XYZ file of C-alpha atoms in Angstrom:
339
model
C 34.204 -21.395 -34.240
C 33.017 -23.043 -37.500
C 30.514 -25.874 -37.374
C 31.221 -28.932 -39.550
C 28.614 -29.689 -42.207
C 25.820 -32.117 -41.420
C 23.372 -32.609 -38.582
C 25.517 -35.148 -36.736
C 28.469 -32.789 -36.822
C 26.323 -29.971 -35.391
C 25.131 -32.181 -32.573
C 28.691 -33.324 -31.867
C 29.895 -29.714 -31.784
C 27.068 -28.706 -29.447
C 27.811 -31.593 -27.122
C 31.492 -30.683 -27.106
C 30.668 -27.040 -26.433
C 28.506 -27.978 -23.462
C 31.033 -30.430 -22.082
C 33.792 -27.838 -22.137
C 31.876 -24.966 -20.545
C 28.764 -26.178 -18.738
C 30.574 -26.693 -15.447
C 31.398 -22.970 -15.347
C 27.784 -22.021 -16.140
C 26.436 -24.199 -13.363
C 28.992 -22.894 -10.909
C 28.107 -19.293 -11.784
C 24.390 -20.028 -11.475
C 24.867 -21.653 -8.060
C 26.905 -18.729 -6.719
C 24.338 -16.216 -7.998
C 21.543 -18.172 -6.367
C 23.312 -18.078 -3.011
C 24.112 -14.356 -3.001
C 20.651 -13.409 -4.320
C 18.863 -15.343 -1.591
C 21.190 -14.364 1.236
C 24.050 -11.867 0.990
C 27.646 -11.569 -0.285
C 28.847 -12.840 3.097
C 27.311 -16.198 2.151
C 30.305 -16.685 -0.193
C 33.927 -17.187 0.657
C 36.556 -14.722 -0.525
C 37.619 -17.028 -3.355
C 34.019 -17.500 -4.471
C 33.432 -13.734 -4.533
C 36.567 -13.252 -6.634
C 35.418 -15.954 -9.039
C 32.056 -14.265 -9.756
C 33.314 -11.718 -12.341
C 35.500 -14.386 -13.974
C 32.568 -16.767 -14.320
C 30.427 -13.881 -15.600
C 32.905 -13.128 -18.368
C 33.105 -16.821 -19.202
C 29.310 -16.966 -19.526
C 29.367 -13.879 -21.775
C 31.973 -15.518 -23.966
C 29.865 -18.669 -24.206
C 26.810 -16.602 -25.131
C 28.766 -14.798 -27.842
C 29.889 -18.099 -29.363
C 26.417 -19.614 -29.121
C 24.871 -16.657 -30.924
C 27.536 -16.502 -33.611
C 27.200 -20.171 -34.461
C 23.404 -20.400 -34.092
C 23.550 -23.211 -31.594
C 20.517 -24.592 -29.769
C 17.993 -21.755 -29.160
C 17.182 -23.104 -25.684
C 20.860 -22.896 -24.751
C 21.067 -19.306 -26.029
C 18.010 -18.342 -23.967
C 19.525 -19.981 -20.870
C 22.829 -18.136 -21.290
C 21.078 -14.824 -21.928
C 19.094 -15.168 -18.699
C 22.190 -16.210 -16.764
C 24.252 -13.300 -18.079
C 21.431 -10.854 -17.338
C 21.278 -12.047 -13.727
C 25.021 -11.727 -13.446
C 25.000 -8.223 -14.881
C 22.325 -6.979 -12.501
C 24.101 -8.448 -9.515
C 27.604 -7.307 -10.416
C 26.831 -3.932 -11.988
C 23.252 -3.072 -11.097
C 22.480 -0.369 -8.539
C 21.879 -1.918 -5.134
C 20.379 0.293 -2.479
C 20.081 -0.263 1.233
C 16.686 -0.499 2.910
C 17.233 2.942 4.424
C 17.937 4.412 0.989
C 14.878 2.738 -0.528
C 12.611 4.038 2.226
C 14.094 7.511 1.832
C 13.609 7.440 -1.936
C 10.002 6.332 -1.484
C 9.066 9.250 0.769
C 11.230 11.880 -0.920
C 10.640 10.987 -4.569
C 8.612 7.925 -5.528
C 5.410 8.531 -3.568
C 5.025 12.268 -4.356
C 5.896 11.573 -8.005
C 3.178 8.903 -8.202
C 0.565 11.301 -6.771
C 1.582 14.016 -9.229
C 1.284 11.470 -12.033
C -2.259 10.684 -10.833
C -3.323 14.310 -10.469
C -6.238 14.099 -12.915
C -7.635 10.995 -11.261
C -7.062 12.381 -7.749
C -9.011 15.563 -8.368
C -11.693 13.623 -10.221
C -12.000 11.462 -7.123
C -12.214 14.565 -4.908
C -14.922 15.996 -7.166
C -16.875 12.717 -6.990
C -16.681 12.818 -3.194
C -18.081 16.357 -3.155
C -20.861 15.441 -5.605
C -21.754 12.410 -3.501
C -21.796 14.488 -0.310
C -24.132 17.056 -1.868
C -26.418 14.284 -3.126
C -26.491 12.547 0.253
C -27.223 15.783 2.090
C -30.034 16.700 -0.309
C -31.643 13.242 -0.242
C -31.827 13.099 3.574
C -32.985 16.713 3.774
C -35.822 15.958 1.348
C -36.835 12.655 2.957
C -35.257 11.378 6.166
C -36.017 7.769 5.171
C -33.078 8.011 2.797
C -30.791 8.101 5.834
C -31.320 4.425 6.698
C -30.809 3.497 3.056
C -27.485 5.333 2.889
C -25.944 4.865 6.340
C -25.332 1.342 7.626
C -26.519 0.758 11.236
C -22.979 -0.075 12.340
C -21.765 3.295 11.061
C -24.782 5.232 12.330
C -24.214 4.028 15.882
C -27.764 4.881 16.893
C -27.683 8.361 15.389
C -30.464 9.231 12.992
C -32.567 12.230 11.980
C -34.702 11.731 15.094
C -31.751 11.882 17.517
C -31.731 14.778 19.962
C -29.221 17.596 19.751
C -27.939 16.616 23.212
C -27.208 13.060 22.101
C -25.425 14.212 18.948
C -23.430 16.794 20.888
C -22.311 14.209 23.459
C -20.731 12.175 20.693
C -18.753 15.145 19.390
C -17.396 16.368 22.700
C -17.218 13.149 24.666
C -19.365 14.270 27.568
C -21.131 11.055 28.375
C -20.380 9.373 25.071
C -16.708 8.486 25.524
C -17.166 4.718 25.226
C -19.270 5.064 22.105
C -16.890 7.616 20.623
C -13.932 5.260 21.022
C -15.767 2.377 19.372
C -17.141 4.537 16.570
C -13.743 6.039 15.807
C -12.243 2.554 15.525
C -15.066 1.480 13.229
C -14.696 4.618 11.130
C -10.998 3.922 10.635
C -11.726 0.322 9.612
C -14.471 1.476 7.258
C -12.233 4.011 5.541
C -9.482 1.423 5.149
C -11.921 -1.005 3.530
C -13.247 1.697 1.218
C -9.695 2.584 0.137
C -8.750 -1.016 -0.609
C -11.965 -1.722 -2.508
C -11.730 1.493 -4.521
C -8.253 0.431 -5.626
C -8.748 -3.315 -6.019
C -11.943 -3.085 -8.087
C -10.579 -0.467 -10.452
C -9.630 -3.125 -12.996
C -13.329 -3.339 -14.017
C -12.902 -0.280 -16.262
C -12.886 2.002 -13.168
C -16.678 1.796 -12.736
C -16.633 0.230 -9.217
C -14.044 2.780 -8.060
C -16.235 5.668 -9.198
C -19.324 4.194 -7.503
C -17.472 3.519 -4.239
C -16.128 7.074 -4.069
C -19.571 8.496 -4.840
C -21.196 6.328 -2.169
C -18.600 7.281 0.409
C -19.294 10.956 -0.274
C -23.034 10.282 -0.097
C -22.635 8.772 3.384
C -20.649 11.799 4.497
C -23.328 14.154 3.224
C -26.141 12.195 4.882
C -24.365 12.296 8.229
C -23.730 16.016 7.910
C -27.400 16.681 7.242
C -28.402 15.018 10.517
C -26.035 17.214 12.497
C -26.708 20.350 10.482
C -30.444 19.997 11.129
C -29.685 20.267 14.847
C -27.302 23.188 14.415
C -24.200 21.014 14.840
C -22.894 20.852 11.277
C -19.951 23.135 12.020
C -19.077 21.114 15.114
C -19.205 17.813 13.197
C -16.924 19.255 10.519
C -14.364 20.166 13.156
C -14.541 16.739 14.809
C -14.060 14.969 11.492
C -11.429 17.343 10.115
C -8.680 16.353 12.580
C -8.280 12.970 10.936
C -10.858 13.282 8.157
C -8.844 15.513 5.857
C -6.098 12.892 5.804
C -8.458 9.924 5.555
C -10.636 11.429 2.831
C -7.578 12.469 0.835
C -6.230 8.923 1.205
C -9.531 7.478 -0.046
C -9.454 9.896 -2.994
C -5.947 8.710 -3.873
C -7.001 5.054 -3.595
C -9.916 5.745 -5.915
C -7.564 7.549 -8.289
C -5.224 4.547 -8.334
C -8.143 2.266 -9.189
C -9.306 4.661 -11.910
C -5.845 4.755 -13.456
C -5.752 0.983 -13.788
C -9.331 0.780 -15.054
C -8.988 3.520 -17.647
C -5.658 2.080 -18.813
C -7.353 -1.245 -19.454
C -10.301 0.407 -21.176
C -8.166 2.768 -23.278
C -4.710 1.185 -23.656
C -3.675 3.364 -26.595
C -0.830 1.844 -28.581
C -0.027 -0.685 -25.832
C -1.694 -4.020 -25.257
C -4.188 -4.062 -22.399
C -1.833 -6.159 -20.271
C 1.084 -3.818 -20.900
C -1.053 -0.750 -20.184
C -2.344 -2.315 -16.963
C 1.191 -3.198 -15.869
C 2.416 0.322 -16.561
C -0.485 1.871 -14.648
C -0.104 -0.675 -11.870
C 3.405 0.486 -11.013
C 2.213 4.036 -10.344
C -0.975 2.887 -8.621
C 0.822 0.443 -6.344
C 3.250 3.130 -5.194
C 0.329 5.433 -4.441
C -1.465 2.682 -2.492
C 1.513 2.012 -0.241
C 1.370 5.701 0.617
C -2.395 5.475 1.211
C -1.778 2.910 3.950
C 0.746 5.277 5.532
C -1.807 8.092 5.435
C -4.513 5.951 7.025
C -2.212 4.883 9.851
C -1.244 8.504 10.407
C -4.923 9.514 10.398
C -5.619 6.891 13.038
C -2.904 8.376 15.215
C -4.321 11.875 14.730
C -7.802 10.669 15.585
C -6.620 9.063 18.823
C -4.777 12.190 19.932
C -7.529 14.593 18.854
C -10.342 12.629 20.443
C -8.613 12.577 23.806
C -7.189 16.078 24.058
C -8.873 18.548 21.664
C -12.445 19.795 22.152
C -12.221 23.272 20.614
C -13.862 23.555 17.200
C -11.357 26.189 16.107
C -8.418 23.991 17.140
C -9.922 21.006 15.346
C -10.388 22.950 12.129
C -6.882 24.376 12.432
C -5.365 20.916 12.717
C -7.501 19.513 9.899
C -6.782 22.438 7.596
C -3.103 22.310 8.469
C -2.909 18.603 7.629
C -4.630 19.122 4.283
C -2.254 21.966 3.443
C 0.698 19.812 4.461
C -0.354 16.929 2.190
C -0.959 19.221 -0.790
C 2.426 20.907 -0.354
C 4.166 17.563 0.114
C 2.655 15.999 -2.977
C 2.600 18.935 -5.370
C 5.192 21.472 -4.248
C 7.959 19.552 -2.500
C 10.296 17.949 -5.033
C 13.678 16.260 -4.681
C 15.535 15.081 -7.755
C 17.589 11.913 -7.962
C 20.711 14.052 -7.564
C 19.420 15.463 -4.300
C 18.436 18.905 -5.570
C 15.139 20.318 -4.393
């Protein structure tokens, strides 16, 4: 198609081009809108058969528009329309069952492996915080009230008796408190996970501080029990659900760190592009964190009601930690289904 010379001739040619083909573009756009919002069954058989024909017509129009340098806005419109048509007609469409399967078999473990440096940094920060919290309370018990919120302490402090602390762990006389505390602990860990992730954009500093503080609280609590000879028992009580919850918090902190460090050190990318790239991995990891926290809540409910043996508690906690590590770092399924 050759445009006549002169501005008026160009405008006339563009108007003629639109008049001849715009009805097909609009029809294609309307059909795409219906099937994208609903499903192929929203179209009749004739409409479904017309989709590839209208797609090829739009491609032809785009080819002509590019070759003749027509209106740039029209070219952009046709490019977007053809791209939508391509993805619908030829793009891979997976069922919900397939997507869920891919998430658990491939996407989630792959995201955790991608975050391995940040995950183990987060674990190390938790350990450092726990050691600091333990040491501070051991050196001066007034640190306990500064570290542990009253709602989390639940009346336990360095002056509590061994009998009171033991009743919480084994439920003999402290069942009502234990139920309420466990629910609060789950809520607290969920909030910590979300904050550690959400505040990571501030160059990862808030994520690091939150993980350190969470470890510090753990260490302070352990010191109170250890001083009464119940440190081993507390570890068993916490390990049933704690290994899963603490690992989930470490992953949430790692996700926040990945976003923050990507913004701080974007490399050759722009900061927005680096944040978007990191966000895809971090978001996948965070969906899995929510799954882990829900699973930990289930473990806590079962363990609190039925398991009172320290050995059994440690066995379950250690088994869960081993399971998560194997799942994330050893179990691999490729896109072709090969392990």
